[in-house]
mmCIF file with all atom_site columns, C-alpha atoms in Angstrom:
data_model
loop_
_atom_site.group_PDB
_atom_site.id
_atom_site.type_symbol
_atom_site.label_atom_id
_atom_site.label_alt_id
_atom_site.label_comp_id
_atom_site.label_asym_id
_atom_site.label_entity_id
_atom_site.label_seq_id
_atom_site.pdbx_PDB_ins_code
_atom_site.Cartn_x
_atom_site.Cartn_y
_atom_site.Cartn_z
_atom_site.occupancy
_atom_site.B_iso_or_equiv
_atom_site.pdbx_formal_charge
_atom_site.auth_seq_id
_atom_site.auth_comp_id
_atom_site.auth_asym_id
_atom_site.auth_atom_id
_atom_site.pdbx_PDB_model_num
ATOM 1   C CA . UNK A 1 1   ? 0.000   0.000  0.000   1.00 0.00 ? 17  UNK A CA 1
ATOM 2   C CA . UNK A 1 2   ? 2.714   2.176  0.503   1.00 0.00 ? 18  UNK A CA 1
ATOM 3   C CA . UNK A 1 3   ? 4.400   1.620  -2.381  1.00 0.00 ? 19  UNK A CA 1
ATOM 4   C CA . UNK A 1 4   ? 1.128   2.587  -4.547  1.00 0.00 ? 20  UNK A CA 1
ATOM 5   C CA . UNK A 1 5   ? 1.127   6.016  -2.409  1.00 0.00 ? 21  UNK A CA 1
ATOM 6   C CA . UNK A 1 6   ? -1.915  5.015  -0.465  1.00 0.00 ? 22  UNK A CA 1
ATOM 7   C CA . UNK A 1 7   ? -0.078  4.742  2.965   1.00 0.00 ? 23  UNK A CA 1
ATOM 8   C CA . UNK A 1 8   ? 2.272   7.002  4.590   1.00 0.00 ? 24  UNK A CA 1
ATOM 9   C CA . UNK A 1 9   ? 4.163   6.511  7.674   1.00 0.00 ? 25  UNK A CA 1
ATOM 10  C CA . UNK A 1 10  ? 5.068   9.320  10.398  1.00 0.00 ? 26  UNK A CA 1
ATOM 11  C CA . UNK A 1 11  ? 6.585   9.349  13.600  1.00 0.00 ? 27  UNK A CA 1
ATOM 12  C CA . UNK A 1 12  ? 5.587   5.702  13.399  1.00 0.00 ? 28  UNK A CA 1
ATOM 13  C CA . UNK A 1 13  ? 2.313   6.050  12.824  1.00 0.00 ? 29  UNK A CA 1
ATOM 14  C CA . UNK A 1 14  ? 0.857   4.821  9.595   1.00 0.00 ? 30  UNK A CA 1
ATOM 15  C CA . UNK A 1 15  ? -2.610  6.766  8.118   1.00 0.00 ? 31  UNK A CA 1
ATOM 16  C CA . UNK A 1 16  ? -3.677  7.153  4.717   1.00 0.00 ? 32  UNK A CA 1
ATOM 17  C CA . UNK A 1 17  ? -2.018  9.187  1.965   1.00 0.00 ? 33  UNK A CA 1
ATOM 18  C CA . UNK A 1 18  ? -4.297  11.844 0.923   1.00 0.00 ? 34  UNK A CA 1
ATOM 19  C CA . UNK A 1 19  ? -4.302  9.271  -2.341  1.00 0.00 ? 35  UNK A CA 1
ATOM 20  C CA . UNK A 1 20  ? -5.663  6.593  -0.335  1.00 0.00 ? 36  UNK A CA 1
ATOM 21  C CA . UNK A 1 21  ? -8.004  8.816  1.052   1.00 0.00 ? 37  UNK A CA 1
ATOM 22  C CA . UNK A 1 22  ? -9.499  9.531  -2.231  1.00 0.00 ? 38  UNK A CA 1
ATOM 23  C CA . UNK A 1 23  ? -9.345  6.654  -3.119  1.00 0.00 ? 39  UNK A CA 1
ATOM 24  C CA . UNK A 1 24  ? -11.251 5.513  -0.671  1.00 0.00 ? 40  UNK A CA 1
ATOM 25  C CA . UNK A 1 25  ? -14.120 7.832  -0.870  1.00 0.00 ? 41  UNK A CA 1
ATOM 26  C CA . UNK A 1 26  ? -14.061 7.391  -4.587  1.00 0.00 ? 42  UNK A CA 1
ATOM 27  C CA . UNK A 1 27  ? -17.808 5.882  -6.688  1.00 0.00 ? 43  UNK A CA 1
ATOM 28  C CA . UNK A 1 28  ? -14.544 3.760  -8.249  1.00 0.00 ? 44  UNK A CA 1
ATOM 29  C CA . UNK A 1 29  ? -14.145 -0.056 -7.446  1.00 0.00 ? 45  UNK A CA 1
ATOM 30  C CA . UNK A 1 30  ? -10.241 -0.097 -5.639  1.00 0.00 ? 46  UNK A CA 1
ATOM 31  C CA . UNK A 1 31  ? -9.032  -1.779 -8.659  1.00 0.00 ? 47  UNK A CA 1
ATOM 32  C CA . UNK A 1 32  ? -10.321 0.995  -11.266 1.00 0.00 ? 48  UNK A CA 1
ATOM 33  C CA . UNK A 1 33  ? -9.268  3.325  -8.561  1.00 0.00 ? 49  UNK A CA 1
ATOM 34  C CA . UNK A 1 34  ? -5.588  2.453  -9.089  1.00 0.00 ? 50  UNK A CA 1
ATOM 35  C CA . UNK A 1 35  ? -5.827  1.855  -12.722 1.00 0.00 ? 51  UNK A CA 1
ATOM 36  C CA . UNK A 1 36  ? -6.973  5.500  -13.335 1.00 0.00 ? 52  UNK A CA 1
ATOM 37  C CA . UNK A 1 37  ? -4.054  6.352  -10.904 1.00 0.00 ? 53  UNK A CA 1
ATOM 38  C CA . UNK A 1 38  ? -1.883  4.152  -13.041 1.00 0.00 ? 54  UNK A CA 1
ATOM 39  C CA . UNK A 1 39  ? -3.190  5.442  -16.395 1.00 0.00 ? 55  UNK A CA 1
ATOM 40  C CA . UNK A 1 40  ? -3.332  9.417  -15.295 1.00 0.00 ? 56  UNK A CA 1
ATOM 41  C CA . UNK A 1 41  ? 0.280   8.841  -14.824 1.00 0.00 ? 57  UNK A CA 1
ATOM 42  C CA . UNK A 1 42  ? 0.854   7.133  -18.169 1.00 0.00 ? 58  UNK A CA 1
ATOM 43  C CA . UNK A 1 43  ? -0.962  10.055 -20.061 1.00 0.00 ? 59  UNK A CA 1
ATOM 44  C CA . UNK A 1 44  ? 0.719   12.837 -17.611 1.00 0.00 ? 60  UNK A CA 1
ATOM 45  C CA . UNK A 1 45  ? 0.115   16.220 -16.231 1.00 0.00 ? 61  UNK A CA 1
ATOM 46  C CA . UNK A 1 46  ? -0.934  17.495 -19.709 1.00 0.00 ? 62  UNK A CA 1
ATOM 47  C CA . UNK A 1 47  ? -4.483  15.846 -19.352 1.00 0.00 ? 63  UNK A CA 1
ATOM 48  C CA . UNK A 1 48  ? -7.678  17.652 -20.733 1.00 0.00 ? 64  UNK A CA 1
ATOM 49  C CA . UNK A 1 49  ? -11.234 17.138 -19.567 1.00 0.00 ? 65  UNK A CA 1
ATOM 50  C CA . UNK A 1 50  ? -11.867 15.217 -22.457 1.00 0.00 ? 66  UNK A CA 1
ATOM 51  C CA . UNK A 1 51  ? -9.020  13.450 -22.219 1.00 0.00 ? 67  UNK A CA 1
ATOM 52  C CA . UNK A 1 52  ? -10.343 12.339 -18.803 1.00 0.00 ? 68  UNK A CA 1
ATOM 53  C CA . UNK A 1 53  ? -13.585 11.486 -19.875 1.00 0.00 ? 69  UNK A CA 1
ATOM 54  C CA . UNK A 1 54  ? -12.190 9.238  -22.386 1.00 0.00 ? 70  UNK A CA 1
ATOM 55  C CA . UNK A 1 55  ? -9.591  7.148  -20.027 1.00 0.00 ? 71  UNK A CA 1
ATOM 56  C CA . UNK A 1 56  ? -12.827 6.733  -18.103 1.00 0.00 ? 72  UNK A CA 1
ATOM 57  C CA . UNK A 1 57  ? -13.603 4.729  -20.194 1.00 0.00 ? 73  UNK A CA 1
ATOM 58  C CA . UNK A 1 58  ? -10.886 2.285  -19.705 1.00 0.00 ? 74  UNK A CA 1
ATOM 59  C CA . UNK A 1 59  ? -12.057 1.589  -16.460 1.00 0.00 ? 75  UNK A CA 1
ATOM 60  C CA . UNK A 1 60  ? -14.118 -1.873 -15.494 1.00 0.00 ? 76  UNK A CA 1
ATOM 61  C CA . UNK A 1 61  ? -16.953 -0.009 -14.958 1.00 0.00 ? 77  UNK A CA 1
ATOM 62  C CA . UNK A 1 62  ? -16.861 1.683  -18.428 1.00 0.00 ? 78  UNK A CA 1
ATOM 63  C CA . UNK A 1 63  ? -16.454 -2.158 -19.509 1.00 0.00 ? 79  UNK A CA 1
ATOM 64  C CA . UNK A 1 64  ? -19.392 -3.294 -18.045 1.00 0.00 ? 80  UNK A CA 1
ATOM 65  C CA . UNK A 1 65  ? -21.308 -0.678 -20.277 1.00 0.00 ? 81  UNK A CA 1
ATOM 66  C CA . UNK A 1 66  ? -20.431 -2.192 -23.250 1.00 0.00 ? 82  UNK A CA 1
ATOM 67  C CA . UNK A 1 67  ? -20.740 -0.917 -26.641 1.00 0.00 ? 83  UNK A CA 1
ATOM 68  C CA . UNK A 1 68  ? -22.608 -2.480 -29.329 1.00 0.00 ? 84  UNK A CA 1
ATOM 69  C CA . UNK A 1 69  ? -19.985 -4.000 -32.129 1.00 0.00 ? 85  UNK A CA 1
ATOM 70  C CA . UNK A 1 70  ? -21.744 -4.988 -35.804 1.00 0.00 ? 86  UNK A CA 1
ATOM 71  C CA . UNK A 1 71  ? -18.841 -4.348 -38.261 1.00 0.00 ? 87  UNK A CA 1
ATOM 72  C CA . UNK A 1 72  ? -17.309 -7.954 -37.868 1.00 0.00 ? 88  UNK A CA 1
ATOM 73  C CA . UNK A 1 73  ? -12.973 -8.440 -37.022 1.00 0.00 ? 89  UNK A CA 1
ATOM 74  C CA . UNK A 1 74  ? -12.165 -5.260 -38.696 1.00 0.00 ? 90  UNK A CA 1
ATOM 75  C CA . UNK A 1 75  ? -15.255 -2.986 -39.157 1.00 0.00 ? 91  UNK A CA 1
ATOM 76  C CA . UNK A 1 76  ? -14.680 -1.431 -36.019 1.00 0.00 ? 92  UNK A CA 1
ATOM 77  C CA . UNK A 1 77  ? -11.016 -0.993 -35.683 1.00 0.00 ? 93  UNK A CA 1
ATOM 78  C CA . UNK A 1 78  ? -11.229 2.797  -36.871 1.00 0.00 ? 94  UNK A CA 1
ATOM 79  C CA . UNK A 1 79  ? -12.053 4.055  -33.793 1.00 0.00 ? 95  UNK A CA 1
ATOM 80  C CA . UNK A 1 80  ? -8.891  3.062  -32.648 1.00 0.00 ? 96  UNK A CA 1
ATOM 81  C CA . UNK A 1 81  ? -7.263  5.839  -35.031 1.00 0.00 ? 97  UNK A CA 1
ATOM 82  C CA . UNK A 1 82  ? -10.466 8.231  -33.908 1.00 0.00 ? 98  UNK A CA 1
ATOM 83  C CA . UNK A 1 83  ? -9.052  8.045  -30.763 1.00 0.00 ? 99  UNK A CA 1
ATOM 84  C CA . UNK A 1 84  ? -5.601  8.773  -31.246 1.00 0.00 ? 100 UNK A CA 1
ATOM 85  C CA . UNK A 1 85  ? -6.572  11.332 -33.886 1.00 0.00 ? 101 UNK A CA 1
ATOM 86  C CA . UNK A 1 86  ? -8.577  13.043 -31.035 1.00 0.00 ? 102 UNK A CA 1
ATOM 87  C CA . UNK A 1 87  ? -6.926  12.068 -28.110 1.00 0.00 ? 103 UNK A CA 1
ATOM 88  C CA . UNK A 1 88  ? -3.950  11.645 -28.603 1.00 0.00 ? 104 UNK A CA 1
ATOM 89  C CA . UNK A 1 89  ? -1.861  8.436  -29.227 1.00 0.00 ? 105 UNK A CA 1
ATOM 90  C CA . UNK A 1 90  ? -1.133  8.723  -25.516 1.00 0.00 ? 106 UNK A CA 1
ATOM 91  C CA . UNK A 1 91  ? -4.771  8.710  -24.662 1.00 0.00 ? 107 UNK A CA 1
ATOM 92  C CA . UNK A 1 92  ? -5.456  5.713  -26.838 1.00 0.00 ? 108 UNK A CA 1
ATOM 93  C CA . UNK A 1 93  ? -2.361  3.757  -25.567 1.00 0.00 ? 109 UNK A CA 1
ATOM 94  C CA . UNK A 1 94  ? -3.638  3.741  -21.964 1.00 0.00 ? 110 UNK A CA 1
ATOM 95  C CA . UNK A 1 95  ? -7.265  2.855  -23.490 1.00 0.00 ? 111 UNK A CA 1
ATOM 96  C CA . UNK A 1 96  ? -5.606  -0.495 -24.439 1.00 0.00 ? 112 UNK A CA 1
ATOM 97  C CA . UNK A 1 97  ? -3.959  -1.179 -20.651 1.00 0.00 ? 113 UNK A CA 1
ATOM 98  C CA . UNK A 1 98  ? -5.198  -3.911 -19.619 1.00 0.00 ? 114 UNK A CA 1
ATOM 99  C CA . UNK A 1 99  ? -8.241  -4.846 -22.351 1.00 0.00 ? 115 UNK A CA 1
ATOM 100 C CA . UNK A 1 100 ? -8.835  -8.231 -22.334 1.00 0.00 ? 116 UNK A CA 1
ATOM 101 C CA . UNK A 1 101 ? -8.557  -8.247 -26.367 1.00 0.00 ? 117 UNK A CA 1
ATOM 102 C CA . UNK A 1 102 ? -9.024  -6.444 -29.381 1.00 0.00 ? 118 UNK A CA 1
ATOM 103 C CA . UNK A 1 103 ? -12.424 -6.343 -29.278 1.00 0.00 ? 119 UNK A CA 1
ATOM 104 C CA . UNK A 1 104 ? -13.094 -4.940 -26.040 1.00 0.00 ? 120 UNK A CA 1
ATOM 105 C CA . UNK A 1 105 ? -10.336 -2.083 -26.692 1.00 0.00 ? 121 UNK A CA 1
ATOM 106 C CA . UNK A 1 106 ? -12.549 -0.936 -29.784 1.00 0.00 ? 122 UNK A CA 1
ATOM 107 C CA . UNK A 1 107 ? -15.487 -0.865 -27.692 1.00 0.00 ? 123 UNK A CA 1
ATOM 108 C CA . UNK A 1 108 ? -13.598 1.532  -25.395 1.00 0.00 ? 124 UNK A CA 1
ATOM 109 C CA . UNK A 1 109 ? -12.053 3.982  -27.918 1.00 0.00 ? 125 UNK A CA 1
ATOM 110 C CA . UNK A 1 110 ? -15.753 3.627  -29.754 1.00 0.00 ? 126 UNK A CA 1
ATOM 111 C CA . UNK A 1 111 ? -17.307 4.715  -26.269 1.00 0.00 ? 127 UNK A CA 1
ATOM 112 C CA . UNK A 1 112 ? -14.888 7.519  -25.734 1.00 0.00 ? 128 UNK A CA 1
ATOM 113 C CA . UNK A 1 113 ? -15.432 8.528  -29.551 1.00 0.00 ? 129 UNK A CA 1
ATOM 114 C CA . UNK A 1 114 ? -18.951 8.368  -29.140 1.00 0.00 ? 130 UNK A CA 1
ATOM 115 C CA . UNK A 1 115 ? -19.087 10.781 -26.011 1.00 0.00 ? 131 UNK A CA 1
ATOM 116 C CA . UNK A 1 116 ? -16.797 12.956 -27.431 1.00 0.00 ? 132 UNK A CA 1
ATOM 117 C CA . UNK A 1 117 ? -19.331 13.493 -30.873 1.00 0.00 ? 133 UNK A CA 1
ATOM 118 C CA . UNK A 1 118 ? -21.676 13.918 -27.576 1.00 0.00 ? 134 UNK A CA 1
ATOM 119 C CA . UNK A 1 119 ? -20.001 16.722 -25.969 1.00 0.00 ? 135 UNK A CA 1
ATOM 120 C CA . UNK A 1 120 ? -19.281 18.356 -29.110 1.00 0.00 ? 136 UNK A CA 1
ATOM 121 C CA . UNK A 1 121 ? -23.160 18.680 -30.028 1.00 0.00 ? 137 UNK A CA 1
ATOM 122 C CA . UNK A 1 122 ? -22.996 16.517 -32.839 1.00 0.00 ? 138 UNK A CA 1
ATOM 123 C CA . UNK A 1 123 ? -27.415 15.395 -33.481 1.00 0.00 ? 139 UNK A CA 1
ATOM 124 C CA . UNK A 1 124 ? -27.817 12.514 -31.595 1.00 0.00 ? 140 UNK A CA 1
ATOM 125 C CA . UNK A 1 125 ? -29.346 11.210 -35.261 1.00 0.00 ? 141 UNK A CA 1
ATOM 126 C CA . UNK A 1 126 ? -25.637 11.912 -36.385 1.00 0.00 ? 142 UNK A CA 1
ATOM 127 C CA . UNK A 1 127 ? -24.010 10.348 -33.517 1.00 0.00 ? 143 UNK A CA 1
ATOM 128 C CA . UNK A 1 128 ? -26.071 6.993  -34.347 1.00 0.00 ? 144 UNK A CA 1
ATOM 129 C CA . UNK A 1 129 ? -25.368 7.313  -37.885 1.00 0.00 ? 145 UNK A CA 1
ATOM 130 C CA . UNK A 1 130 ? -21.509 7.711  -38.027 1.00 0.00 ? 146 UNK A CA 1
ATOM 131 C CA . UNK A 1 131 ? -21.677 4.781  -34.968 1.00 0.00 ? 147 UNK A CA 1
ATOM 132 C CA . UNK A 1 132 ? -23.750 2.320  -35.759 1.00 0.00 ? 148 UNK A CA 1
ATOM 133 C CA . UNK A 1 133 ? -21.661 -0.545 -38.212 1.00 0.00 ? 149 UNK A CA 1
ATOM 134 C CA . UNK A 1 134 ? -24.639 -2.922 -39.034 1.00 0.00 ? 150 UNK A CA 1
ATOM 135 C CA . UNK A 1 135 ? -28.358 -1.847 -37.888 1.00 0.00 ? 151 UNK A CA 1
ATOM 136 C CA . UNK A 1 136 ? -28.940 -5.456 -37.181 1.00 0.00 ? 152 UNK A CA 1
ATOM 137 C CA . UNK A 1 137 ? -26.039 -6.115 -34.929 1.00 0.00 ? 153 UNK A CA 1
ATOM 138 C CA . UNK A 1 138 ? -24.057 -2.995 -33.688 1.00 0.00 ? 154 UNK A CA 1
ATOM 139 C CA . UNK A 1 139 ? -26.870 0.001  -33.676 1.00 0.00 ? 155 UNK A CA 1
ATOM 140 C CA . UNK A 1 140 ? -25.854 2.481  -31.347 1.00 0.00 ? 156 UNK A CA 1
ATOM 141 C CA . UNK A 1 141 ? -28.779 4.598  -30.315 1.00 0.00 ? 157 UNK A CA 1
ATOM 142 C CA . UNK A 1 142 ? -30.338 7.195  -27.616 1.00 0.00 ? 158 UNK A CA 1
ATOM 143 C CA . UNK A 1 143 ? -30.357 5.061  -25.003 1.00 0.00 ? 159 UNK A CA 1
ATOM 144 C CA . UNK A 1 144 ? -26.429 3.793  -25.534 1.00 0.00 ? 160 UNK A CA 1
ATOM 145 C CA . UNK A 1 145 ? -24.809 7.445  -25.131 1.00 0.00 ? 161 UNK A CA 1
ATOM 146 C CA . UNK A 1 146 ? -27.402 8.149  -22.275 1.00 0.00 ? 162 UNK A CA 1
ATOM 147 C CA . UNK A 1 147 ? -26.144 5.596  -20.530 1.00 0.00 ? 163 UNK A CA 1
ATOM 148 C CA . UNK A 1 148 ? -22.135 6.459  -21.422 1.00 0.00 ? 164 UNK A CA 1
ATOM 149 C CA . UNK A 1 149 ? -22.503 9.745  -20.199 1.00 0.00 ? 165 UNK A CA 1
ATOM 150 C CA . UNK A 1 150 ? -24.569 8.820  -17.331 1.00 0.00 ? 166 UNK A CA 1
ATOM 151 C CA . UNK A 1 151 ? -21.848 6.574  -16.358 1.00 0.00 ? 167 UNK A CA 1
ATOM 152 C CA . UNK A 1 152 ? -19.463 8.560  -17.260 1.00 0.00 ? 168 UNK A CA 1
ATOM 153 C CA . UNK A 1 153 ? -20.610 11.908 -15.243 1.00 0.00 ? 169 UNK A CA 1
ATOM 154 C CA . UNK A 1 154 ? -21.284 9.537  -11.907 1.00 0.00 ? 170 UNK A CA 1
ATOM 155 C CA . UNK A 1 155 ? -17.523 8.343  -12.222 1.00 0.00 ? 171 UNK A CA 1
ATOM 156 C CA . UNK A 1 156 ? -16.051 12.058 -13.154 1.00 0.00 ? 172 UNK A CA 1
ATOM 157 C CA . UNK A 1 157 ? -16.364 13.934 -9.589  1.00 0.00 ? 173 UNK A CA 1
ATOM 158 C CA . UNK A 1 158 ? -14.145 10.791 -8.316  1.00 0.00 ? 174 UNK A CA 1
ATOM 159 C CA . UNK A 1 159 ? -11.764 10.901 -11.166 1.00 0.00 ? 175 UNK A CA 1
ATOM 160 C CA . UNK A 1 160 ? -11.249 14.641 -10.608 1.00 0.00 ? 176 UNK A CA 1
ATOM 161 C CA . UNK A 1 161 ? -10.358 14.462 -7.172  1.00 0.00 ? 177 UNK A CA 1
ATOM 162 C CA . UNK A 1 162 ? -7.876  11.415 -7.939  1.00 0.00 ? 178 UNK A CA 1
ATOM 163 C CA . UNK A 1 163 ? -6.701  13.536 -10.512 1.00 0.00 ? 179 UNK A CA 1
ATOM 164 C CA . UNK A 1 164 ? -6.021  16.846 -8.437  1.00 0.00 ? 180 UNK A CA 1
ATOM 165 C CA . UNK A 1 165 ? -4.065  14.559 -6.006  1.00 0.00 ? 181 UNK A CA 1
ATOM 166 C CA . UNK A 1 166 ? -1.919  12.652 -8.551  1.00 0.00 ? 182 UNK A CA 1
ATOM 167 C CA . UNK A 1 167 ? -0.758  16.048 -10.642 1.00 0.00 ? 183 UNK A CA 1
#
């Protein structure tokens, strides 16, 4: 614990870092807590609000969202460049951290793409348009970015304060 800067040690006694201590009080699961640590780090001091809001979405509770995927093995690799291209290659590199494959690294980058055409006030007819891969199997509608930017917003206030501590 203390060597994740959770812990310190005074005098003997041993309390929580003000890390830990966010931590802590974070909406975050401990193990997405320390991955955002671990992946504010990797895209450093730099970091934009949108750049937050898009490692978000690397987290396992992003995960758990899902996205829907219809383009079969390569129709939805481009987001992977619409990341980077909006991101930042640094942004999309810490996307991939610990993805458990290919697949569930597009659906991150296609979240984080899809929120970002969302904060930009792109027509939500637009955003499911330019999103969706195959109407059958991969629509993305209403209800999907509702729910990524619900998510997203309930995670933010934690991130922030995470943030603020690790910069």
């Amino acid at each position: 614990m203390t060597s994740l800067d959770l812990l310190e040690e005074h005098r003997g006694v041993v309390r929580l870092s003000l890390l830990g201590q966010a931590c802590g009080r974070s909406a975050l699961s401990f193990d997405s807590a320390m991955r955002l640590v671990a992946m504010l780090r990797g895209a450093g001091a730099g970091l934009s609000a949108e750049g937050l809001i898009a490692l978000l979405q690397g987290l396992p509770e992003a995960d758990a969202l899902g996205a829907p995927m219809g383009g079969g093995k390569r129709g939805e690799s481009e987001w992977i460049a619409s990341t980077s291209s909006i991101f930042g290659a640094t942004i999309a590199h810490q996307l991939q951290s610990r993805a458990k494959d290919l697949r569930d690294y597009y659906k991150r980058c296609k979240r984080a793409c899809v929120l970002h055409a969302w904060i930009s006030g792109v027509p939500l007819r637009d955003i499911e348009t330019r999103f969706t891969k195959n109407s059958f199997f991969g629509a993305i509608s209403g209800g999907n970015i509702r729910t990524y930017a619900d998510g997203t917003r309930f995670w933010l206030g934690s991130a922030v304060e995470i943030l603020q501590i690790v910069f």
